[in-house]
Amino acid sequence: MHCSYFAAAQCRSCTLMGQPYAEQLAGKQRHADLALGRPEGLQWLPPVSSPESGFRNKAKLVVGGDAHDPTLGILDADGRGVDLRLCGLYTPGLRAAFPVLAEFVARAGIAPYSVPQRTGELKYLLVTESPDGELMLRLVLRSQESVARIRKHLPWLQSALPRLAVVSVNLHPEHKATVEGEREIVLTEQQTLRMRLGGVDLHLRPQSFFQTNTDVAAALYRQAAAWVAEKSPASVWDLYCGVGGFALHVAEPEREVVGIETSVEAVASARLSAQEAGLDRVTFQAGDATAFALAAERAPDLVVVNPPRRGLGEDLSRWLEESSAQHVVYSSCHAGSLARDLALMPSLRPRQAQVLDMFPQTAHYEVLTLLERV
């Protein structure tokens, strides 16, 4: 893949840009193999590749410039906006929406937030595209000052972008290096973006997390579901369940499935998906995964875990080690933290694993591992 922004040194986020894709994928496989220490008896499944470009279903666009001529992309070292709306990583549907969104900012007269001067209102545009081509737009603002103008011009935006399904404002008054604040104001009647994956409908609310590569996410859920089907557990926990991707993919009429997630918004989305699918034995709770496990009276037959980059940590890893769970399906976005957790669970041996290239052009990837108690 060639990127003019990378060649001109305007953006260097894609650290593997210019490296042949086959070499990128092979390097990630080697890295995962070495990180896990090549344990005896581990079978690596063929890695899951991704399109080199056009795969990102979500755009996090820093808004720069001025209200009449905004830039959508990143900031340079001096805090000035660098426009990246032609970035080749985004889906064609997202790229087609960017010029319309820039015009909307200008029409509504929303001043971009200046990091050096700490003035202005609009910090980010967060845009997500569903597999059906629908869009969710979130405007991250410093205050409510622009909300009335956004509401006034929203009918124009909906007419210009007929695929726009959900629009919200996120209020982030603090001057700090985080993307969003706690308060969300949904401006449209539709409040969730439907993500159809492999026969399973997931609902994405504005503050819910979803994988940025739709095709590879579908492959991730398929492989996990295949392993669970092979082991045929009567009970499953999905810890760090997000909007319920793993839980809903492994659900069966006679199987009890419980999903645990700290995000109340994500739990609400997961419950809606389960209700629509008629999955009476799939339940979701908002709470801390480690606290839930430590307080439980008994363990399930199989546990699915999908922790953040830091991994499970010592307490949950040791609980899994001492529990009666016979299998663990571990989805990790950081092989190093996965290896640290595995060292704390010597009775749960990795039997199969697969690298899934969720993030082409970068060194990041997902690794899915099936652990079996010995």
Short mmCIF file of C-alpha atoms in Angstrom, two decimals:
data_model
loop_
_atom_site.label_atom_id
_atom_site.label_comp_id
_atom_site.label_asym_id
_atom_site.label_seq_id
_atom_site.Cartn_x
_atom_site.Cartn_y
_atom_site.Cartn_z
CA MET A 1 0.00 0.00 0.00
CA HIS A 2 1.28 3.48 -0.87
CA CYS A 3 0.26 6.44 1.28
CA SER A 4 1.00 10.00 0.14
CA TYR A 5 0.62 11.28 3.71
CA PHE A 6 3.27 8.85 4.95
CA ALA A 7 5.58 9.63 2.02
CA ALA A 8 5.31 13.36 2.76
CA ALA A 9 5.92 12.74 6.50
CA GLN A 10 2.56 14.30 7.32
CA CYS A 11 1.48 11.19 9.22
CA ARG A 12 3.67 8.35 10.47
CA SER A 13 1.06 6.39 12.43
CA CYS A 14 1.39 3.34 10.16
CA THR A 15 4.86 2.17 11.16
CA LEU A 16 4.89 -0.72 8.64
CA MET A 17 3.74 1.35 5.68
CA GLY A 18 5.63 0.34 2.53
CA GLN A 19 6.53 -3.13 3.82
CA PRO A 20 5.01 -5.90 1.64
CA TYR A 21 1.89 -7.20 3.31
CA ALA A 22 3.01 -10.85 3.27
CA GLU A 23 6.10 -9.80 5.26
CA GLN A 24 3.94 -7.87 7.75
CA LEU A 25 1.75 -10.91 8.39
CA ALA A 26 4.69 -13.29 8.68
CA GLY A 27 6.40 -10.92 11.12
CA LYS A 28 3.32 -10.82 13.35
CA GLN A 29 3.14 -14.61 13.36
CA ARG A 30 6.81 -14.83 14.39
CA HIS A 31 6.30 -12.22 17.09
CA ALA A 32 3.32 -14.07 18.58
CA ASP A 33 5.14 -17.41 18.47
CA LEU A 34 8.15 -16.00 20.29
CA ALA A 35 6.05 -14.04 22.79
CA LEU A 36 4.21 -17.19 23.87
CA GLY A 37 7.51 -19.04 24.26
CA ARG A 38 6.64 -21.81 21.78
CA PRO A 39 4.90 -24.01 24.38
CA GLU A 40 4.87 -27.73 23.75
CA GLY A 41 1.71 -29.02 22.12
CA LEU A 42 0.54 -25.66 20.76
CA GLN A 43 -0.87 -25.79 17.23
CA TRP A 44 -0.91 -22.53 15.29
CA LEU A 45 -3.81 -22.14 12.88
CA PRO A 46 -3.11 -20.20 9.66
CA PRO A 47 -3.17 -16.45 10.36
CA VAL A 48 -6.18 -14.44 9.28
CA SER A 49 -5.22 -11.71 6.83
CA SER A 50 -6.99 -8.44 6.15
CA PRO A 51 -7.33 -6.18 3.14
CA GLU A 52 -4.33 -3.86 3.12
CA SER A 53 -6.54 -0.78 2.78
CA GLY A 54 -10.15 0.24 3.21
CA PHE A 55 -10.64 -1.88 6.33
CA ARG A 56 -11.12 0.61 9.19
CA ASN A 57 -14.78 0.95 10.12
CA LYS A 58 -14.13 3.75 12.60
CA ALA A 59 -12.47 7.14 12.17
CA LYS A 60 -11.17 9.27 15.03
CA LEU A 61 -10.67 12.65 13.40
CA VAL A 62 -9.09 15.55 15.26
CA VAL A 63 -10.74 18.75 14.03
CA GLY A 64 -8.34 21.62 13.31
CA GLY A 65 -8.19 24.74 11.20
CA ASP A 66 -11.10 27.13 11.65
CA ALA A 67 -14.87 26.91 11.56
CA HIS A 68 -15.09 27.94 7.91
CA ASP A 69 -12.28 25.67 6.66
CA PRO A 70 -11.82 22.78 9.10
CA THR A 71 -9.21 20.04 8.81
CA LEU A 72 -10.12 16.46 9.69
CA GLY A 73 -7.22 14.23 10.72
CA ILE A 74 -4.49 14.80 13.30
CA LEU A 75 -2.49 17.64 14.83
CA ASP A 76 1.15 18.36 14.03
CA ALA A 77 3.84 18.98 16.64
CA ASP A 78 2.74 22.62 16.96
CA GLY A 79 -0.92 21.74 17.44
CA ARG A 80 -1.99 22.69 13.92
CA GLY A 81 -4.51 20.57 12.04
CA VAL A 82 -3.29 18.13 9.37
CA ASP A 83 -6.07 17.03 7.01
CA LEU A 84 -6.10 13.25 6.41
CA ARG A 85 -9.58 12.75 4.98
CA LEU A 86 -8.15 10.77 2.01
CA CYS A 87 -6.43 8.24 4.30
CA GLY A 88 -6.57 4.85 2.55
CA LEU A 89 -7.19 2.84 5.73
CA TYR A 90 -10.80 3.95 6.02
CA THR A 91 -13.69 2.23 4.27
CA PRO A 92 -14.92 3.90 1.07
CA GLY A 93 -18.15 4.77 2.90
CA LEU A 94 -16.28 6.70 5.57
CA ARG A 95 -14.09 8.54 3.07
CA ALA A 96 -17.17 9.59 1.12
CA ALA A 97 -18.69 11.04 4.30
CA PHE A 98 -15.71 13.19 5.34
CA PRO A 99 -16.23 16.11 2.90
CA VAL A 100 -19.89 16.31 3.92
CA LEU A 101 -18.93 16.37 7.59
CA ALA A 102 -16.40 19.14 6.96
CA GLU A 103 -19.11 21.17 5.22
CA PHE A 104 -21.45 20.53 8.15
CA VAL A 105 -18.88 21.93 10.60
CA ALA A 106 -18.58 25.04 8.41
CA ARG A 107 -22.37 25.45 8.00
CA ALA A 108 -22.95 25.15 11.74
CA GLY A 109 -20.00 27.45 12.47
CA ILE A 110 -18.48 25.21 15.11
CA ALA A 111 -15.04 26.50 16.05
CA PRO A 112 -12.42 23.72 16.23
CA TYR A 113 -10.71 23.39 19.59
CA SER A 114 -7.19 24.83 19.62
CA VAL A 115 -4.92 22.77 21.86
CA PRO A 116 -2.16 25.45 22.13
CA GLN A 117 -4.63 28.27 22.86
CA ARG A 118 -7.26 26.21 24.71
CA THR A 119 -10.04 27.94 22.81
CA GLY A 120 -12.80 26.69 20.53
CA GLU A 121 -15.36 23.91 20.88
CA LEU A 122 -15.08 20.92 18.51
CA LYS A 123 -12.34 18.45 19.45
CA TYR A 124 -13.11 15.28 17.48
CA LEU A 125 -15.45 13.73 14.98
CA LEU A 126 -15.85 10.01 15.71
CA VAL A 127 -17.48 8.19 12.81
CA THR A 128 -18.35 4.46 12.59
CA GLU A 129 -19.72 2.54 9.60
CA SER A 130 -21.77 -0.63 10.00
CA PRO A 131 -21.52 -3.65 7.66
CA ASP A 132 -24.78 -2.42 6.11
CA GLY A 133 -23.27 0.98 5.35
CA GLU A 134 -25.08 2.96 8.05
CA LEU A 135 -23.12 5.62 9.93
CA MET A 136 -22.86 6.80 13.52
CA LEU A 137 -21.42 10.26 14.15
CA ARG A 138 -20.22 11.57 17.50
CA LEU A 139 -19.11 15.19 17.94
CA VAL A 140 -16.79 15.66 20.93
CA LEU A 141 -17.29 19.20 22.25
CA ARG A 142 -15.78 21.24 25.05
CA SER A 143 -19.21 22.55 26.12
CA GLN A 144 -22.88 22.68 25.12
CA GLU A 145 -22.39 26.07 23.44
CA SER A 146 -22.69 24.59 19.93
CA VAL A 147 -25.42 22.02 20.55
CA ALA A 148 -28.28 24.30 19.47
CA ARG A 149 -26.55 25.06 16.16
CA ILE A 150 -25.84 21.36 15.62
CA ARG A 151 -29.53 20.58 16.14
CA LYS A 152 -30.50 23.38 13.74
CA HIS A 153 -28.28 22.10 10.93
CA LEU A 154 -28.79 18.38 11.61
CA PRO A 155 -31.65 18.02 9.05
CA TRP A 156 -29.28 19.27 6.34
CA LEU A 157 -26.66 16.73 7.40
CA GLN A 158 -29.18 13.88 7.42
CA SER A 159 -30.32 14.88 3.93
CA ALA A 160 -26.73 15.09 2.66
CA LEU A 161 -25.83 11.76 4.33
CA PRO A 162 -28.92 9.51 4.04
CA ARG A 163 -26.97 6.62 5.62
CA LEU A 164 -26.47 8.61 8.83
CA ALA A 165 -28.40 6.66 11.48
CA VAL A 166 -27.12 7.87 14.86
CA VAL A 167 -25.79 11.30 15.85
CA SER A 168 -24.66 12.30 19.33
CA VAL A 169 -22.66 14.93 21.15
CA ASN A 170 -20.06 13.98 23.75
CA LEU A 171 -19.10 16.64 26.28
CA HIS A 172 -15.42 16.72 27.18
CA PRO A 173 -14.67 19.97 29.06
CA GLU A 174 -11.22 19.01 30.37
CA HIS A 175 -8.00 19.92 28.60
CA LYS A 176 -6.29 16.55 28.70
CA ALA A 177 -5.11 13.79 26.35
CA THR A 178 -8.29 11.71 26.36
CA VAL A 179 -10.71 11.39 23.48
CA GLU A 180 -14.07 11.75 25.19
CA GLY A 181 -15.92 12.69 28.35
CA GLU A 182 -18.57 10.91 30.37
CA ARG A 183 -21.72 12.71 29.22
CA GLU A 184 -23.36 11.78 25.91
CA ILE A 185 -26.36 13.53 24.32
CA VAL A 186 -28.03 11.50 21.55
CA LEU A 187 -29.65 13.78 18.96
CA THR A 188 -31.42 11.20 16.79
CA GLU A 189 -34.37 8.93 17.41
CA GLN A 190 -32.24 5.88 16.56
CA GLN A 191 -29.77 5.32 19.39
CA THR A 192 -27.80 2.25 18.27
CA LEU A 193 -25.90 1.25 15.15
CA ARG A 194 -26.73 -2.28 14.06
CA MET A 195 -23.60 -4.35 13.34
CA ARG A 196 -24.52 -7.55 11.48
CA LEU A 197 -21.80 -10.19 11.78
CA GLY A 198 -22.17 -13.82 10.75
CA GLY A 199 -25.88 -14.02 11.42
CA VAL A 200 -25.58 -12.19 14.75
CA ASP A 201 -26.89 -8.65 15.15
CA LEU A 202 -24.87 -6.54 17.58
CA HIS A 203 -26.00 -3.09 18.70
CA LEU A 204 -23.40 -0.37 19.06
CA ARG A 205 -24.20 2.62 21.25
CA PRO A 206 -22.15 5.83 21.03
CA GLN A 207 -19.91 5.02 24.01
CA SER A 208 -19.53 1.30 23.27
CA PHE A 209 -16.32 -0.31 21.97
CA PHE A 210 -16.23 -2.35 18.78
CA GLN A 211 -13.35 -3.81 16.79
CA THR A 212 -12.18 -1.46 14.03
CA ASN A 213 -11.82 -4.17 11.36
CA THR A 214 -15.24 -5.68 10.63
CA ASP A 215 -14.09 -8.61 8.46
CA VAL A 216 -11.39 -9.72 10.89
CA ALA A 217 -13.73 -9.26 13.86
CA ALA A 218 -16.17 -11.64 12.16
CA ALA A 219 -13.35 -14.18 11.72
CA LEU A 220 -12.40 -13.76 15.39
CA TYR A 221 -15.93 -14.57 16.55
CA ARG A 222 -16.24 -17.49 14.11
CA GLN A 223 -13.09 -19.17 15.40
CA ALA A 224 -14.03 -18.69 19.03
CA ALA A 225 -17.51 -20.08 18.34
CA ALA A 226 -15.99 -23.10 16.57
CA TRP A 227 -13.80 -23.91 19.58
CA VAL A 228 -16.71 -23.52 21.99
CA ALA A 229 -18.93 -25.73 19.81
CA GLU A 230 -16.19 -28.39 19.77
CA LYS A 231 -15.93 -28.40 23.59
CA SER A 232 -19.73 -28.17 24.03
CA PRO A 233 -19.77 -26.57 27.50
CA ALA A 234 -23.04 -26.31 29.40
CA SER A 235 -22.06 -22.91 30.84
CA VAL A 236 -19.89 -20.05 29.55
CA TRP A 237 -18.74 -16.72 30.93
CA ASP A 238 -17.74 -13.90 28.59
CA LEU A 239 -15.55 -11.56 30.67
CA TYR A 240 -14.86 -8.07 29.30
CA CYS A 241 -17.75 -8.82 26.94
CA GLY A 242 -18.24 -5.36 25.42
CA VAL A 243 -21.43 -5.35 23.32
CA GLY A 244 -21.62 -9.15 23.64
CA GLY A 245 -19.75 -10.28 20.53
CA PHE A 246 -18.39 -13.54 21.90
CA ALA A 247 -21.37 -14.31 24.17
CA LEU A 248 -23.90 -13.94 21.39
CA HIS A 249 -21.84 -15.96 18.91
CA VAL A 250 -21.46 -18.93 21.28
CA ALA A 251 -25.08 -18.94 22.48
CA GLU A 252 -27.09 -22.17 22.16
CA PRO A 253 -30.62 -22.98 23.39
CA GLU A 254 -29.38 -25.24 26.20
CA ARG A 255 -26.26 -23.26 27.13
CA GLU A 256 -26.11 -20.74 29.96
CA VAL A 257 -24.02 -17.72 28.96
CA VAL A 258 -23.18 -14.75 31.19
CA GLY A 259 -21.41 -11.60 29.93
CA ILE A 260 -19.65 -9.14 32.24
CA GLU A 261 -18.60 -5.62 31.20
CA THR A 262 -17.89 -2.38 33.09
CA SER A 263 -19.57 -0.18 30.45
CA VAL A 264 -23.27 0.27 31.24
CA GLU A 265 -23.84 1.41 27.64
CA ALA A 266 -22.26 -1.73 26.22
CA VAL A 267 -24.31 -3.95 28.54
CA ALA A 268 -27.51 -2.22 27.42
CA SER A 269 -26.53 -2.90 23.80
CA ALA A 270 -25.78 -6.55 24.52
CA ARG A 271 -29.08 -7.05 26.32
CA LEU A 272 -30.96 -5.56 23.36
CA SER A 273 -29.22 -7.97 20.97
CA ALA A 274 -30.01 -10.97 23.17
CA GLN A 275 -33.64 -9.90 23.50
CA GLU A 276 -34.07 -9.46 19.75
CA ALA A 277 -32.52 -12.89 19.12
CA GLY A 278 -34.76 -14.55 21.72
CA LEU A 279 -31.77 -15.82 23.71
CA ASP A 280 -33.35 -16.33 27.12
CA ARG A 281 -30.30 -18.05 28.62
CA VAL A 282 -27.85 -15.29 27.71
CA THR A 283 -27.59 -12.58 30.36
CA PHE A 284 -25.36 -9.54 30.76
CA GLN A 285 -24.28 -7.65 33.87
CA ALA A 286 -22.42 -4.38 34.34
CA GLY A 287 -19.46 -4.88 36.64
CA ASP A 288 -15.78 -5.62 37.05
CA ALA A 289 -14.73 -8.97 35.57
CA THR A 290 -12.27 -9.82 38.33
CA ALA A 291 -14.67 -8.90 41.13
CA PHE A 292 -17.43 -10.94 39.49
CA ALA A 293 -15.22 -14.03 39.23
CA LEU A 294 -13.85 -13.78 42.77
CA ALA A 295 -17.36 -13.44 44.21
CA ALA A 296 -18.90 -16.30 42.22
CA GLU A 297 -19.97 -19.46 44.03
CA ARG A 298 -18.94 -21.68 41.13
CA ALA A 299 -17.09 -21.43 37.83
CA PRO A 300 -18.53 -22.22 34.40
CA ASP A 301 -17.25 -24.99 32.16
CA LEU A 302 -15.61 -22.48 29.81
CA VAL A 303 -14.53 -18.85 30.15
CA VAL A 304 -14.01 -16.41 27.29
CA VAL A 305 -11.78 -13.42 28.14
CA ASN A 306 -11.09 -10.36 26.01
CA PRO A 307 -9.18 -8.00 28.32
CA PRO A 308 -7.63 -4.61 27.46
CA ARG A 309 -3.95 -4.41 26.49
CA ARG A 310 -2.78 -4.76 30.10
CA GLY A 311 -4.21 -8.31 30.21
CA LEU A 312 -6.09 -10.12 32.95
CA GLY A 313 -3.75 -9.28 35.79
CA GLU A 314 -2.61 -11.48 38.66
CA ASP A 315 -5.89 -11.81 40.59
CA LEU A 316 -8.06 -12.99 37.70
CA SER A 317 -5.29 -15.18 36.23
CA ARG A 318 -4.79 -16.95 39.56
CA TRP A 319 -8.56 -17.36 39.98
CA LEU A 320 -8.76 -19.05 36.58
CA GLU A 321 -5.82 -21.26 37.51
CA GLU A 322 -7.52 -22.42 40.71
CA SER A 323 -11.05 -22.63 39.28
CA SER A 324 -12.84 -25.67 37.90
CA ALA A 325 -13.17 -24.19 34.40
CA GLN A 326 -11.91 -26.74 31.92
CA HIS A 327 -11.28 -24.39 28.99
CA VAL A 328 -10.48 -20.73 28.41
CA VAL A 329 -10.71 -18.88 25.11
CA TYR A 330 -8.37 -15.89 25.43
CA SER A 331 -8.58 -13.04 22.91
CA SER A 332 -5.61 -10.70 23.30
CA CYS A 333 -4.48 -7.53 21.56
CA HIS A 334 -1.06 -7.72 23.26
CA ALA A 335 0.91 -10.96 23.12
CA GLY A 336 3.23 -9.82 25.90
CA SER A 337 0.45 -9.45 28.45
CA LEU A 338 -1.05 -12.74 27.25
CA ALA A 339 2.27 -14.48 27.94
CA ARG A 340 2.44 -12.95 31.43
CA ASP A 341 -1.07 -14.19 32.21
CA LEU A 342 -0.31 -17.68 30.85
CA ALA A 343 2.66 -17.93 33.21
CA LEU A 344 0.22 -17.53 36.11
CA MET A 345 -2.04 -20.30 34.75
CA PRO A 346 0.26 -23.33 34.33
CA SER A 347 -2.64 -25.80 34.54
CA LEU A 348 -4.33 -24.16 31.55
CA ARG A 349 -2.18 -25.12 28.57
CA PRO A 350 -2.45 -23.38 25.17
CA ARG A 351 -3.58 -25.98 22.63
CA GLN A 352 -4.48 -23.89 19.58
CA ALA A 353 -3.85 -20.28 18.65
CA GLN A 354 -4.37 -17.95 15.72
CA VAL A 355 -3.04 -14.54 14.76
CA LEU A 356 -5.68 -12.23 13.31
CA ASP A 357 -4.40 -9.13 11.55
CA MET A 358 -6.83 -6.54 12.85
CA PHE A 359 -4.42 -3.66 12.15
CA PRO A 360 -2.52 -3.88 8.83
CA GLN A 361 0.30 -1.37 8.27
CA THR A 362 1.08 -1.41 12.01
CA ALA A 363 2.80 -3.86 14.34
CA HIS A 364 -0.44 -4.54 16.24
CA TYR A 365 -2.53 -7.68 15.88
CA GLU A 366 -5.00 -9.87 17.75
CA VAL A 367 -4.16 -13.39 18.92
CA LEU A 368 -6.85 -15.90 19.89
CA THR A 369 -5.83 -18.85 22.09
CA LEU A 370 -7.64 -21.95 23.29
CA LEU A 371 -6.49 -23.11 26.74
CA GLU A 372 -7.23 -26.55 28.14
CA ARG A 373 -6.85 -27.71 31.74
CA VAL A 374 -4.36 -30.54 32.29
#
